């Protein structure tokens, strides 16, 4: 990967290939386990019955992602066991293992372990799909291993700069299937980490030209084609909505275009478009200062697209993809665009600005129209678009909109497999009515009611007849709360989902 982060190296090993040595071995138990699982008996014997005693006493409740460190005596090569709770067996999903792996890795990092064996899934009877289990565990390990610590003093940073993770399975047949899934899962999660690294970087370090420079470097390291349109070129192209949003900042806007060709045919299969407002002050319609710092995350959609494109190349997906990242800094100033301005957008549609804080839909409208002109089979967009979606769905689902129920269904299913829940939301003609202007084609805000639905209806006007899905990640893109299985800050939401969708063959 193109950024400096803690390296998490994931491999799969069959337990019959010899004794495993590690700083930590992670085991897991379901809630209400009465008998020690067969898979752990050998280890129990080595540790003088420590595990069976733990089950007998019932001291470890095995609530999901609860972690307990044990110090076995008599186990050569293993100094610590981390027990991870899996919750109720009846509720097990891929996410159970993804999160448990993350919790185990974070527990191990806290102990400054450099090598970890994850022996989490040999106890499950539901082993029908070993490949996706391997994928989920690798994802959990890689994403659990990332923390944003760039500016922390050494004393408050994790000691471990590189971690060797071995997923333990029972035999060589299992190892083959698990490895396949784990390789894919690790690549997907590395794309997610890339998105998180970029999104966590503050506005003084990433503005549109600097984001473009980062994208160019990542592209060259990943084998992607990269084209950057600067403000002069955007003017020539008529990308007036992107330009309007960026005109109040000394950091001029850019449109970043990434291309990946994995298929022989000439056309574009999927265009993926991500909002990258490197800082959203609201502009002249300035935001309240409370929590304004979190608006550095307003570039999360664009960062997700960069992560998706890099991972798609690493996974060698058999598709032709275009990533488009419109980027601007939304600032108040003497040069800013104003409420009342009317913009002739790239599509030719005119937009009356009522609120300069509804800037995301403006930059997205130019990029969507640009992407639609490439006639892709599908357009996906990812944006921290509205506060309204946060009110509607909180931090537990992204909002999912679009004009094609089949595509929406596929993205929803992919989001479930990826452990990034998304919920289908309405949009369409009735909401669009709220967005019509007396002086132009559209206004850029339709008021408070149904704010995320009206925003989606606005975007729909720029995709033409393309099959299109829009993911509003405003509520899920960042968090101040660390979970047992992942750190705080940018989440990289939607990276795994879109890769999962692309991998499943449109
Ligand atoms: N970037 C914000 C949306 C947002 C809000 C993201 C909260 C993350 C957390 C977007 O540009 C915005 O300001 N939207 C306004 C639109 C309104 C003025 C119509 C909003 O949702 O309040
Ligand atoms: Mn805004
Ligand atoms: Zn914004």
Short mmCIF file of C-alpha atoms and ligand atoms in Angstrom, two decimals:
data_model
loop_
_atom_site.label_atom_id
_atom_site.label_comp_id
_atom_site.label_asym_id
_atom_site.label_seq_id
_atom_site.Cartn_x
_atom_site.Cartn_y
_atom_site.Cartn_z
CA UNK A 1 0.00 0.00 0.00
CA UNK A 2 1.09 3.52 -0.73
CA UNK A 3 0.96 4.94 2.77
CA UNK A 4 3.00 4.34 5.88
CA UNK A 5 0.86 2.45 8.37
CA UNK A 6 1.36 -0.46 10.71
CA UNK A 7 1.88 -3.47 8.46
CA UNK A 8 -0.54 -6.31 9.18
CA UNK A 9 0.63 -9.45 7.46
CA UNK A 10 -2.04 -12.17 7.28
CA UNK A 11 -1.33 -15.81 6.45
CA UNK A 12 -3.23 -19.04 6.96
CA UNK A 13 -1.74 -22.17 8.48
CA UNK A 14 -3.10 -25.60 9.17
CA UNK A 15 -2.59 -26.70 12.76
CA UNK A 16 -1.40 -30.09 11.57
CA UNK A 17 1.64 -28.37 10.06
CA UNK A 18 3.32 -28.28 13.46
CA UNK A 19 3.08 -26.39 16.73
CA UNK A 20 2.34 -22.69 16.41
CA UNK A 21 4.50 -20.15 18.15
CA UNK A 22 3.18 -16.70 18.92
CA UNK A 23 3.19 -13.84 21.39
CA UNK A 24 -0.56 -14.23 21.56
CA UNK A 25 -2.96 -16.93 20.54
CA UNK A 26 -6.56 -15.80 20.25
CA UNK A 27 -9.38 -18.25 20.93
CA UNK A 28 -13.09 -17.60 20.92
CA UNK A 29 -16.17 -18.94 22.64
CA UNK A 30 -19.87 -18.59 22.06
CA UNK A 31 -22.14 -17.50 24.86
CA UNK A 32 -23.44 -20.26 27.13
CA UNK A 33 -20.81 -22.77 26.04
CA UNK A 34 -21.09 -25.68 28.48
CA UNK A 35 -18.47 -28.02 27.04
CA UNK A 36 -15.04 -26.99 25.81
CA UNK A 37 -15.00 -27.22 22.00
CA UNK A 38 -13.02 -30.17 20.65
CA UNK A 39 -10.70 -27.87 18.73
CA UNK A 40 -9.35 -26.42 21.97
CA UNK A 41 -8.86 -29.66 23.91
CA UNK A 42 -5.20 -30.13 23.08
CA UNK A 43 -4.46 -26.61 24.24
CA UNK A 44 -6.52 -27.16 27.36
CA UNK A 45 -4.45 -30.19 28.26
CA UNK A 46 -1.21 -28.31 27.71
CA UNK A 47 -2.37 -25.51 29.98
CA UNK A 48 -3.41 -27.81 32.80
CA UNK A 49 -7.14 -27.57 32.16
CA UNK A 50 -7.26 -23.81 32.31
CA UNK A 51 -9.84 -23.47 29.54
CA UNK A 52 -12.21 -26.14 30.79
CA UNK A 53 -12.02 -24.61 34.24
CA UNK A 54 -12.94 -21.25 32.80
CA UNK A 55 -16.01 -22.78 31.20
CA UNK A 56 -16.92 -24.64 34.38
CA UNK A 57 -16.82 -21.51 36.51
CA UNK A 58 -18.73 -19.54 33.88
CA UNK A 59 -16.53 -16.55 34.64
CA UNK A 60 -16.11 -15.61 30.99
CA UNK A 61 -19.51 -14.62 29.66
CA UNK A 62 -18.49 -14.58 25.98
CA UNK A 63 -20.49 -11.47 25.15
CA UNK A 64 -19.65 -10.36 21.61
CA UNK A 65 -16.16 -8.82 21.38
CA UNK A 66 -15.44 -9.05 25.11
CA UNK A 67 -11.79 -9.82 25.52
CA UNK A 68 -10.02 -11.65 28.36
CA UNK A 69 -6.27 -12.21 28.63
CA UNK A 70 -5.07 -15.50 30.14
CA UNK A 71 -1.54 -16.55 31.07
CA UNK A 72 -1.16 -20.28 30.50
CA UNK A 73 1.58 -22.16 32.28
CA UNK A 74 3.10 -25.11 30.51
CA UNK A 75 2.32 -24.02 26.95
CA UNK A 76 5.62 -23.85 25.15
CA UNK A 77 5.85 -21.08 22.57
CA UNK A 78 2.69 -19.24 23.71
CA UNK A 79 2.86 -16.75 26.58
CA UNK A 80 -0.66 -15.36 26.39
CA UNK A 81 -4.10 -16.43 25.33
CA UNK A 82 -6.66 -13.83 24.36
CA UNK A 83 -10.20 -15.11 24.66
CA UNK A 84 -12.76 -13.32 22.52
CA UNK A 85 -16.49 -13.61 23.06
CA UNK A 86 -18.63 -14.30 20.00
CA UNK A 87 -22.06 -13.71 21.54
CA UNK A 88 -24.94 -16.11 20.86
CA UNK A 89 -24.24 -18.93 18.43
CA UNK A 90 -27.69 -18.53 16.88
CA UNK A 91 -26.74 -15.02 15.75
CA UNK A 92 -23.42 -15.83 14.13
CA UNK A 93 -22.61 -14.10 10.83
CA UNK A 94 -19.42 -13.25 8.95
CA UNK A 95 -19.42 -10.03 10.95
CA UNK A 96 -19.14 -12.01 14.20
CA UNK A 97 -15.75 -13.30 13.08
CA UNK A 98 -14.72 -10.02 11.44
CA UNK A 99 -15.26 -8.14 14.68
CA UNK A 100 -13.81 -10.88 16.87
CA UNK A 101 -10.64 -10.85 14.76
CA UNK A 102 -10.45 -7.07 15.11
CA UNK A 103 -10.95 -7.25 18.87
CA UNK A 104 -8.27 -9.94 19.19
CA UNK A 105 -5.79 -7.91 17.15
CA UNK A 106 -6.47 -4.73 19.15
CA UNK A 107 -6.07 -6.71 22.36
CA UNK A 108 -2.79 -8.13 21.10
CA UNK A 109 -1.50 -4.71 20.04
CA UNK A 110 -2.23 -3.37 23.49
CA UNK A 111 0.08 -6.07 24.80
CA UNK A 112 2.67 -5.06 22.17
CA UNK A 113 2.53 -8.47 20.58
CA UNK A 114 4.35 -8.86 17.29
CA UNK A 115 2.91 -12.25 16.34
CA UNK A 116 -0.67 -13.42 16.76
CA UNK A 117 -2.38 -16.68 15.95
CA UNK A 118 -6.11 -16.38 15.39
CA UNK A 119 -7.77 -19.68 16.17
CA UNK A 120 -11.33 -18.35 16.11
CA UNK A 121 -13.46 -20.35 13.79
CA UNK A 122 -12.55 -23.99 14.30
CA UNK A 123 -15.19 -24.14 17.03
CA UNK A 124 -18.07 -23.20 14.76
CA UNK A 125 -20.37 -25.81 13.27
CA UNK A 126 -21.47 -23.33 10.59
CA UNK A 127 -18.41 -23.67 8.44
CA UNK A 128 -20.24 -23.91 5.14
CA UNK A 129 -18.40 -21.02 3.57
CA UNK A 130 -14.76 -21.15 4.58
CA UNK A 131 -13.69 -18.67 1.94
CA UNK A 132 -15.92 -15.86 3.19
CA UNK A 133 -14.97 -16.68 6.77
CA UNK A 134 -11.29 -16.31 5.84
CA UNK A 135 -12.14 -13.08 4.06
CA UNK A 136 -13.98 -11.65 7.08
CA UNK A 137 -11.24 -12.62 9.55
CA UNK A 138 -8.51 -11.08 7.41
CA UNK A 139 -10.60 -7.92 7.05
CA UNK A 140 -11.11 -7.76 10.79
CA UNK A 141 -7.41 -8.23 11.46
CA UNK A 142 -6.26 -5.59 8.98
CA UNK A 143 -8.87 -2.98 9.87
CA UNK A 144 -8.52 -3.67 13.61
CA UNK A 145 -4.79 -3.07 13.28
CA UNK A 146 -5.05 0.51 12.05
CA UNK A 147 -4.96 3.53 14.35
CA UNK A 148 -4.57 7.17 13.40
CA UNK A 149 -1.53 8.15 15.45
CA UNK A 150 0.46 10.34 13.05
CA UNK A 151 0.68 13.30 15.43
CA UNK A 152 0.84 11.52 18.78
CA UNK A 153 4.06 11.57 20.78
CA UNK A 154 5.89 8.25 20.71
CA UNK A 155 4.85 7.44 24.27
CA UNK A 156 1.18 7.45 23.29
CA UNK A 157 1.63 5.57 20.04
CA UNK A 158 1.40 1.80 19.65
CA UNK A 159 4.80 0.13 19.96
CA UNK A 160 4.16 -2.40 17.20
CA UNK A 161 4.95 -1.25 13.66
CA UNK A 162 4.44 -4.59 12.00
CA UNK A 163 2.29 -7.50 13.06
CA UNK A 164 2.32 -11.09 11.83
CA UNK A 165 -1.12 -12.65 11.95
CA UNK A 166 -1.63 -16.34 11.33
CA UNK A 167 -5.13 -17.69 10.93
CA UNK A 168 -5.18 -21.25 12.26
CA UNK A 169 -7.34 -23.84 10.50
CA UNK A 170 -7.70 -27.59 10.97
CA UNK A 171 -6.23 -29.12 7.83
CA UNK A 172 -4.71 -28.47 4.43
CA UNK A 173 -8.04 -28.49 2.59
CA UNK A 174 -9.41 -25.81 4.89
CA UNK A 175 -6.15 -23.89 4.60
CA UNK A 176 -6.50 -23.64 0.82
CA UNK A 177 -10.02 -22.22 0.93
CA UNK A 178 -9.27 -19.94 3.83
CA UNK A 179 -6.14 -18.56 2.17
CA UNK A 180 -8.09 -17.65 -0.93
CA UNK A 181 -10.60 -15.68 1.11
CA UNK A 182 -7.96 -14.18 3.39
CA UNK A 183 -5.93 -12.79 0.49
CA UNK A 184 -8.99 -11.08 -0.95
CA UNK A 185 -10.13 -9.85 2.46
CA UNK A 186 -6.73 -8.38 3.30
CA UNK A 187 -6.65 -6.46 0.00
CA UNK A 188 -10.13 -5.10 0.57
CA UNK A 189 -9.26 -3.98 4.08
CA UNK A 190 -6.00 -2.41 2.87
CA UNK A 191 -8.09 -0.32 0.47
CA UNK A 192 -10.23 0.62 3.44
CA UNK A 193 -7.16 1.61 5.47
CA UNK A 194 -5.92 3.74 2.60
CA UNK A 195 -9.26 5.58 2.62
CA UNK A 196 -9.04 6.02 6.41
CA UNK A 197 -5.49 7.35 6.30
CA UNK A 198 -6.46 9.98 3.73
CA UNK A 199 -9.72 10.93 5.44
CA UNK A 200 -8.03 11.27 8.85
CA UNK A 201 -5.44 13.67 7.45
CA UNK A 202 -6.40 17.18 8.54
CA UNK A 203 -7.32 20.07 6.25
CA UNK A 204 -3.96 21.79 6.68
CA UNK A 205 -2.28 18.76 5.14
CA UNK A 206 -4.84 17.80 2.53
CA UNK A 207 -6.54 20.37 0.35
CA UNK A 208 -7.69 19.71 -3.22
CA UNK A 209 -4.27 20.08 -4.91
CA UNK A 210 -2.60 18.03 -2.16
CA UNK A 211 -5.28 15.32 -2.36
CA UNK A 212 -4.70 15.19 -6.10
CA UNK A 213 -0.95 14.78 -5.51
CA UNK A 214 -1.61 11.94 -3.07
CA UNK A 215 -3.97 10.28 -5.55
CA UNK A 216 -1.38 10.57 -8.30
CA UNK A 217 1.25 8.88 -6.15
CA UNK A 218 -1.11 6.11 -5.06
CA UNK A 219 -2.16 5.60 -8.68
CA UNK A 220 1.41 5.18 -9.87
CA UNK A 221 2.11 2.69 -7.09
CA UNK A 222 -1.09 0.75 -7.82
CA UNK A 223 -0.92 0.72 -11.60
CA UNK A 224 -3.88 3.05 -12.11
CA UNK A 225 -4.08 5.73 -14.74
CA UNK A 226 -4.49 9.15 -13.15
CA UNK A 227 -5.63 12.40 -14.72
CA UNK A 228 -5.94 15.59 -12.69
CA UNK A 229 -8.02 18.47 -13.98
CA UNK A 230 -6.90 21.75 -12.42
CA UNK A 231 -9.02 24.89 -12.04
CA UNK A 232 -8.01 26.24 -15.47
CA UNK A 233 -9.01 22.99 -17.15
CA UNK A 234 -12.21 22.82 -15.12
CA UNK A 235 -13.05 26.29 -16.43
CA UNK A 236 -12.50 25.18 -20.02
CA UNK A 237 -14.62 22.08 -19.43
CA UNK A 238 -17.47 24.08 -17.90
CA UNK A 239 -17.34 22.38 -14.51
CA UNK A 240 -18.87 25.49 -13.00
CA UNK A 241 -20.47 23.85 -9.96
CA UNK A 242 -17.14 22.44 -8.73
CA UNK A 243 -15.52 25.82 -9.44
CA UNK A 244 -18.24 27.78 -7.62
CA UNK A 245 -17.87 25.74 -4.43
CA UNK A 246 -14.08 26.10 -4.50
CA UNK A 247 -13.84 29.78 -5.40
CA UNK A 248 -13.78 31.06 -1.82
CA UNK A 249 -10.61 29.19 -0.95
CA UNK A 250 -7.00 29.93 -1.91
CA UNK A 251 -6.71 26.18 -2.45
CA UNK A 252 -8.22 25.73 -5.89
CA UNK A 253 -10.49 22.83 -6.79
CA UNK A 254 -9.47 19.72 -8.70
CA UNK A 255 -11.20 16.83 -10.40
CA UNK A 256 -9.27 13.59 -9.94
CA UNK A 257 -9.85 10.80 -12.46
CA UNK A 258 -8.53 7.31 -11.79
CA UNK A 259 -8.84 4.51 -14.31
CA UNK A 260 -8.41 0.80 -13.97
CA UNK A 261 -8.64 -1.57 -16.93
CA UNK A 262 -9.10 -5.20 -16.00
CA UNK A 263 -11.34 -6.21 -18.91
CA UNK A 264 -10.57 -6.53 -22.61
CA UNK A 265 -13.58 -4.62 -23.91
CA UNK A 266 -13.38 -0.89 -24.54
CA UNK A 267 -16.25 0.47 -22.44
CA UNK A 268 -16.49 1.48 -18.80
CA UNK A 269 -18.24 -1.02 -16.53
CA UNK A 270 -18.65 1.07 -13.41
CA UNK A 271 -18.00 4.73 -12.65
CA UNK A 272 -17.46 5.39 -8.94
CA UNK A 273 -17.76 8.97 -7.81
CA UNK A 274 -16.82 10.33 -4.39
CA UNK A 275 -17.32 13.70 -2.72
CA UNK A 276 -14.05 15.21 -1.53
CA UNK A 277 -14.67 18.49 0.25
CA UNK A 278 -11.33 18.70 2.05
CA UNK A 279 -12.92 21.02 4.60
CA UNK A 280 -16.53 22.11 4.79
CA UNK A 281 -16.92 25.34 6.76
CA UNK A 282 -20.30 25.87 5.12
CA UNK A 283 -18.93 28.86 3.20
CA UNK A 284 -20.95 32.11 3.44
CA UNK A 285 -23.79 30.04 4.98
CA UNK A 286 -21.24 29.23 7.66
CA UNK A 287 -21.69 26.30 10.01
CA UNK A 288 -21.82 26.64 13.81
CA UNK A 289 -18.33 26.28 15.27
CA UNK A 290 -19.39 23.35 17.48
CA UNK A 291 -17.96 20.17 15.91
CA UNK A 292 -16.84 22.01 12.78
CA UNK A 293 -13.50 20.21 13.14
CA UNK A 294 -15.21 17.00 12.01
CA UNK A 295 -15.73 18.59 8.60
CA UNK A 296 -12.24 17.48 7.61
CA UNK A 297 -14.04 14.15 7.11
CA UNK A 298 -16.17 15.70 4.37
CA UNK A 299 -13.70 14.20 1.89
CA UNK A 300 -14.46 10.64 3.04
CA UNK A 301 -16.43 9.65 -0.07
CA UNK A 302 -13.60 10.69 -2.37
CA UNK A 303 -11.05 8.95 -0.14
CA UNK A 304 -13.18 5.80 -0.30
CA UNK A 305 -13.05 5.92 -4.10
CA UNK A 306 -9.24 6.14 -4.02
CA UNK A 307 -9.13 3.11 -1.69
CA UNK A 308 -11.57 1.17 -3.87
CA UNK A 309 -9.61 1.85 -7.05
CA UNK A 310 -6.28 0.86 -5.45
CA UNK A 311 -7.77 -2.37 -4.08
CA UNK A 312 -9.56 -3.17 -7.36
CA UNK A 313 -6.16 -3.08 -9.09
CA UNK A 314 -4.57 -5.21 -6.39
CA UNK A 315 -7.41 -7.74 -6.70
CA UNK A 316 -7.10 -7.68 -10.51
CA UNK A 317 -10.88 -7.44 -10.88
CA UNK A 318 -11.96 -8.31 -14.44
CA UNK A 319 -13.69 -4.97 -14.97
CA UNK A 320 -13.04 -1.53 -16.40
CA UNK A 321 -13.51 1.09 -13.71
CA UNK A 322 -13.38 4.86 -13.58
CA UNK A 323 -13.07 6.71 -10.29
CA UNK A 324 -14.00 10.40 -10.24
CA UNK A 325 -13.22 12.56 -7.24
CA UNK A 326 -14.39 16.18 -7.39
CA UNK A 327 -12.49 18.08 -4.71
CA UNK A 328 -12.93 21.58 -3.32
CA UNK A 329 -12.50 23.43 -0.05
CA UNK A 330 -15.71 25.19 1.02
CA UNK A 331 -14.58 28.45 2.63
CA UNK A 332 -16.04 31.90 3.27
CA UNK A 333 -14.12 34.81 1.81
CA UNK A 334 -14.18 37.73 -0.57
CA UNK A 335 -14.16 35.36 -3.51
CA UNK A 336 -16.78 32.95 -2.22
CA UNK A 337 -19.91 31.97 -4.08
CA UNK A 338 -23.05 33.33 -2.43
CA UNK A 339 -26.64 32.49 -1.69
CA UNK A 340 -28.58 33.71 -4.71
CA UNK A 341 -25.87 32.84 -7.22
CA UNK A 342 -27.06 30.86 -10.23
CA UNK A 343 -24.61 28.35 -11.66
CA UNK A 344 -24.67 26.86 -15.15
CA UNK A 345 -23.42 23.38 -14.32
CA UNK A 346 -21.42 21.04 -16.57
CA UNK A 347 -24.63 19.23 -17.58
CA UNK A 348 -26.18 22.46 -18.84
CA UNK A 349 -28.73 22.47 -16.01
CA UNK A 350 -28.82 25.71 -14.02
CA UNK A 351 -28.73 25.70 -10.23
CA UNK A 352 -29.82 28.49 -7.90
CA UNK A 353 -27.75 28.46 -4.72
CA UNK A 354 -29.88 29.00 -1.62
CA UNK A 355 -27.35 27.74 0.87
CA UNK A 356 -23.60 27.52 0.28
CA UNK A 357 -23.45 24.71 2.84
CA UNK A 358 -25.31 22.41 0.44
CA UNK A 359 -22.10 22.22 -1.59
CA UNK A 360 -21.65 18.46 -1.85
CA UNK A 361 -24.49 17.99 -4.31
CA UNK A 362 -23.02 20.79 -6.43
CA UNK A 363 -19.58 19.27 -6.90
CA UNK A 364 -21.17 15.82 -7.26
CA UNK A 365 -23.57 17.03 -9.96
CA UNK A 366 -20.72 18.01 -12.28
CA UNK A 367 -18.82 14.78 -11.63
CA UNK A 368 -21.96 12.63 -12.05
CA UNK A 369 -22.76 14.26 -15.40
CA UNK A 370 -19.13 13.78 -16.49
CA UNK A 371 -19.27 10.11 -15.45
CA UNK A 372 -22.67 9.49 -17.07
CA UNK A 373 -21.27 10.72 -20.40
CA UNK A 374 -18.89 7.73 -20.33
CA UNK A 375 -21.96 5.46 -20.55
CA UNK A 376 -20.95 3.06 -17.78
CA UNK A 377 -23.10 0.02 -16.97
CA UNK A 378 -23.55 1.43 -13.47
CA UNK A 379 -22.73 4.60 -11.56
CA UNK A 380 -22.07 4.47 -7.83
CA UNK A 381 -21.55 7.54 -5.73
CA UNK A 382 -20.33 7.89 -2.16
CA UNK A 383 -20.74 11.15 -0.24
CA UNK A 384 -20.97 12.63 3.24
CA UNK A 385 -23.91 14.47 1.76
CA UNK A 386 -26.48 15.39 4.41
CA UNK A 387 -27.02 15.94 8.11
CA UNK A 388 -30.52 14.61 7.45
CA UNK A 389 -29.28 11.07 6.91
CA UNK A 390 -27.59 11.26 10.31
CA UNK A 391 -30.94 12.19 11.86
CA UNK A 392 -32.70 9.39 9.97
CA UNK A 393 -30.27 6.49 10.41
CA UNK A 394 -27.71 7.55 12.98
CA UNK A 395 -24.31 5.92 12.93
CA UNK A 396 -25.59 2.41 12.22
CA UNK A 397 -26.55 2.48 8.55
CA UNK A 398 -25.51 4.47 5.53
CA UNK A 399 -28.42 5.75 3.43
CA UNK A 400 -28.86 3.97 0.11
CA UNK A 401 -30.66 5.68 -2.77
CA UNK A 402 -30.87 5.20 -6.52
CA UNK A 403 -32.93 4.76 -9.65
CA UNK A 404 -32.56 1.00 -10.14
CA UNK A 405 -33.98 -1.43 -7.59
CA UNK A 406 -31.84 -4.29 -8.87
CA UNK A 407 -28.64 -2.30 -8.34
CA UNK A 408 -29.82 -1.08 -4.94
CA UNK A 409 -30.59 -4.67 -3.94
CA UNK A 410 -27.11 -5.78 -4.97
CA UNK A 411 -25.42 -2.97 -3.04
CA UNK A 412 -27.56 -3.71 0.02
CA UNK A 413 -26.64 -7.41 -0.12
CA UNK A 414 -22.96 -6.54 -0.62
CA UNK A 415 -23.10 -4.18 2.36
CA UNK A 416 -24.39 -7.00 4.54
CA UNK A 417 -21.63 -9.36 3.44
CA UNK A 418 -19.08 -6.58 3.98
CA UNK A 419 -20.32 -5.68 7.46
CA UNK A 420 -21.12 -2.09 6.46
CA UNK A 421 -24.91 -1.88 6.86
CA UNK A 422 -26.82 0.32 4.41
CA UNK A 423 -30.54 0.98 4.30
CA UNK A 424 -32.67 1.69 1.20
CA UNK A 425 -34.32 5.11 1.34
CA UNK A 426 -36.93 6.73 -0.89
CA UNK A 427 -36.35 9.46 -3.41
CA UNK A 428 -37.90 10.45 -6.75
CA UNK A 429 -40.42 12.83 -8.27
CA UNK A 430 -42.17 14.04 -5.12
CA UNK A 431 -38.87 14.95 -3.52
CA UNK A 432 -37.62 16.54 -6.72
CA UNK A 433 -40.56 18.95 -6.64
CA UNK A 434 -39.06 20.42 -3.47
CA UNK A 435 -35.91 21.15 -5.48
CA UNK A 436 -37.32 23.14 -8.40
CA UNK A 437 -36.40 26.79 -8.72
CA UNK A 438 -38.47 29.70 -10.01
CA UNK A 439 -35.40 31.13 -11.71
CA UNK A 440 -33.35 28.07 -12.67
CA UNK A 441 -33.71 24.34 -13.20
CA UNK A 442 -32.93 23.50 -9.60
CA UNK A 443 -32.33 24.99 -6.18
CA UNK A 444 -29.60 23.41 -4.07
CA UNK A 445 -31.71 22.88 -0.95
CA UNK A 446 -35.30 21.90 -0.48
CA UNK A 447 -35.54 22.69 3.21
CA UNK A 448 -35.22 20.50 6.27
CA UNK A 449 -37.89 17.90 5.64
CA UNK A 450 -36.64 14.79 3.91
CA UNK A 451 -33.23 16.42 3.50
CA UNK A 452 -31.35 13.29 2.44
CA UNK A 453 -34.14 12.27 0.04
CA UNK A 454 -34.30 15.66 -1.66
CA UNK A 455 -30.51 15.68 -1.96
CA UNK A 456 -30.66 12.28 -3.69
CA UNK A 457 -33.43 13.54 -5.99
CA UNK A 458 -31.15 16.45 -6.92
CA UNK A 459 -28.26 14.11 -7.78
CA UNK A 460 -30.52 11.90 -9.88
CA UNK A 461 -31.02 14.82 -12.29
CA UNK A 462 -27.39 14.47 -13.40
CA UNK A 463 -27.07 10.75 -14.15
CA UNK A 464 -29.35 10.68 -17.19
CA UNK A 465 -30.56 7.17 -17.96
CA UNK A 466 -27.66 5.45 -16.22
CA UNK A 467 -28.30 2.81 -13.61
CA UNK A 468 -27.23 4.62 -10.44
CA UNK A 469 -26.89 4.12 -6.69
CA UNK A 470 -26.01 6.81 -4.17
CA UNK A 471 -24.57 6.06 -0.74
CA UNK A 472 -24.91 8.86 1.84
CA UNK A 473 -22.22 8.12 4.44
CA UNK A 474 -22.56 11.33 6.51
CA UNK A 475 -23.51 9.37 9.64
CA UNK A 476 -20.97 6.58 9.35
CA UNK A 477 -17.82 8.05 7.79
CA UNK A 478 -16.21 8.96 11.10
CA UNK A 479 -16.60 8.28 14.77
CA UNK A 480 -15.19 9.65 18.00
CA UNK A 481 -15.85 6.33 19.66
CA UNK A 482 -13.35 3.48 19.36
CA UNK A 483 -14.94 0.03 19.25
CA UNK A 484 -13.25 -3.12 20.57
CA UNK A 485 -12.63 -4.11 16.93
CA UNK A 486 -11.57 -0.79 15.38
CA UNK A 487 -10.08 2.57 16.29
CA UNK A 488 -11.69 5.98 16.19
CA UNK A 489 -11.64 8.55 13.39
CA UNK A 490 -12.34 7.80 9.76
CA UNK A 491 -14.01 4.42 9.16
CA UNK A 492 -13.43 3.91 5.43
CA UNK A 493 -17.12 3.06 5.14
CA UNK A 494 -18.33 1.79 1.75
CA UNK A 495 -14.90 0.66 0.54
CA UNK A 496 -15.52 -2.99 1.42
CA UNK A 497 -19.13 -2.86 0.21
CA UNK A 498 -18.30 -1.50 -3.23
CA UNK A 499 -15.42 -3.99 -3.65
CA UNK A 500 -17.74 -6.79 -2.54
CA UNK A 501 -20.28 -5.64 -5.14
CA UNK A 502 -17.66 -5.38 -7.89
CA UNK A 503 -16.25 -8.78 -6.98
CA UNK A 504 -19.66 -10.44 -7.17
CA UNK A 505 -19.94 -9.54 -10.86
CA UNK A 506 -22.26 -6.52 -11.08
N1 LIG B 1 -21.01 17.88 4.71
C1 LIG B 1 -22.34 18.24 5.10
C2 LIG B 1 -23.16 17.04 5.56
C3 LIG B 1 -22.75 16.41 6.86
C4 LIG B 1 -23.40 16.75 8.03
C5 LIG B 1 -21.77 15.46 6.91
C6 LIG B 1 -23.06 16.15 9.22
C7 LIG B 1 -21.40 14.86 8.10
C8 LIG B 1 -22.06 15.20 9.25
C9 LIG B 1 -23.05 18.88 3.91
O1 LIG B 1 -22.26 19.57 3.04
C10 LIG B 1 -24.03 19.84 4.48
O2 LIG B 1 -23.61 20.77 5.09
N2 LIG B 1 -25.31 19.59 4.28
C11 LIG B 1 -26.33 20.44 4.78
C12 LIG B 1 -27.31 20.71 3.66
C13 LIG B 1 -28.34 21.71 3.99
C14 LIG B 1 -27.71 23.08 4.08
C15 LIG B 1 -29.40 21.68 2.94
C16 LIG B 1 -27.03 19.71 5.92
O3 LIG B 1 -27.29 18.52 5.77
O4 LIG B 1 -27.26 20.34 6.94
MN1 LIG B 2 -21.91 21.55 3.66
ZN1 LIG B 3 -20.28 18.99 2.92
#
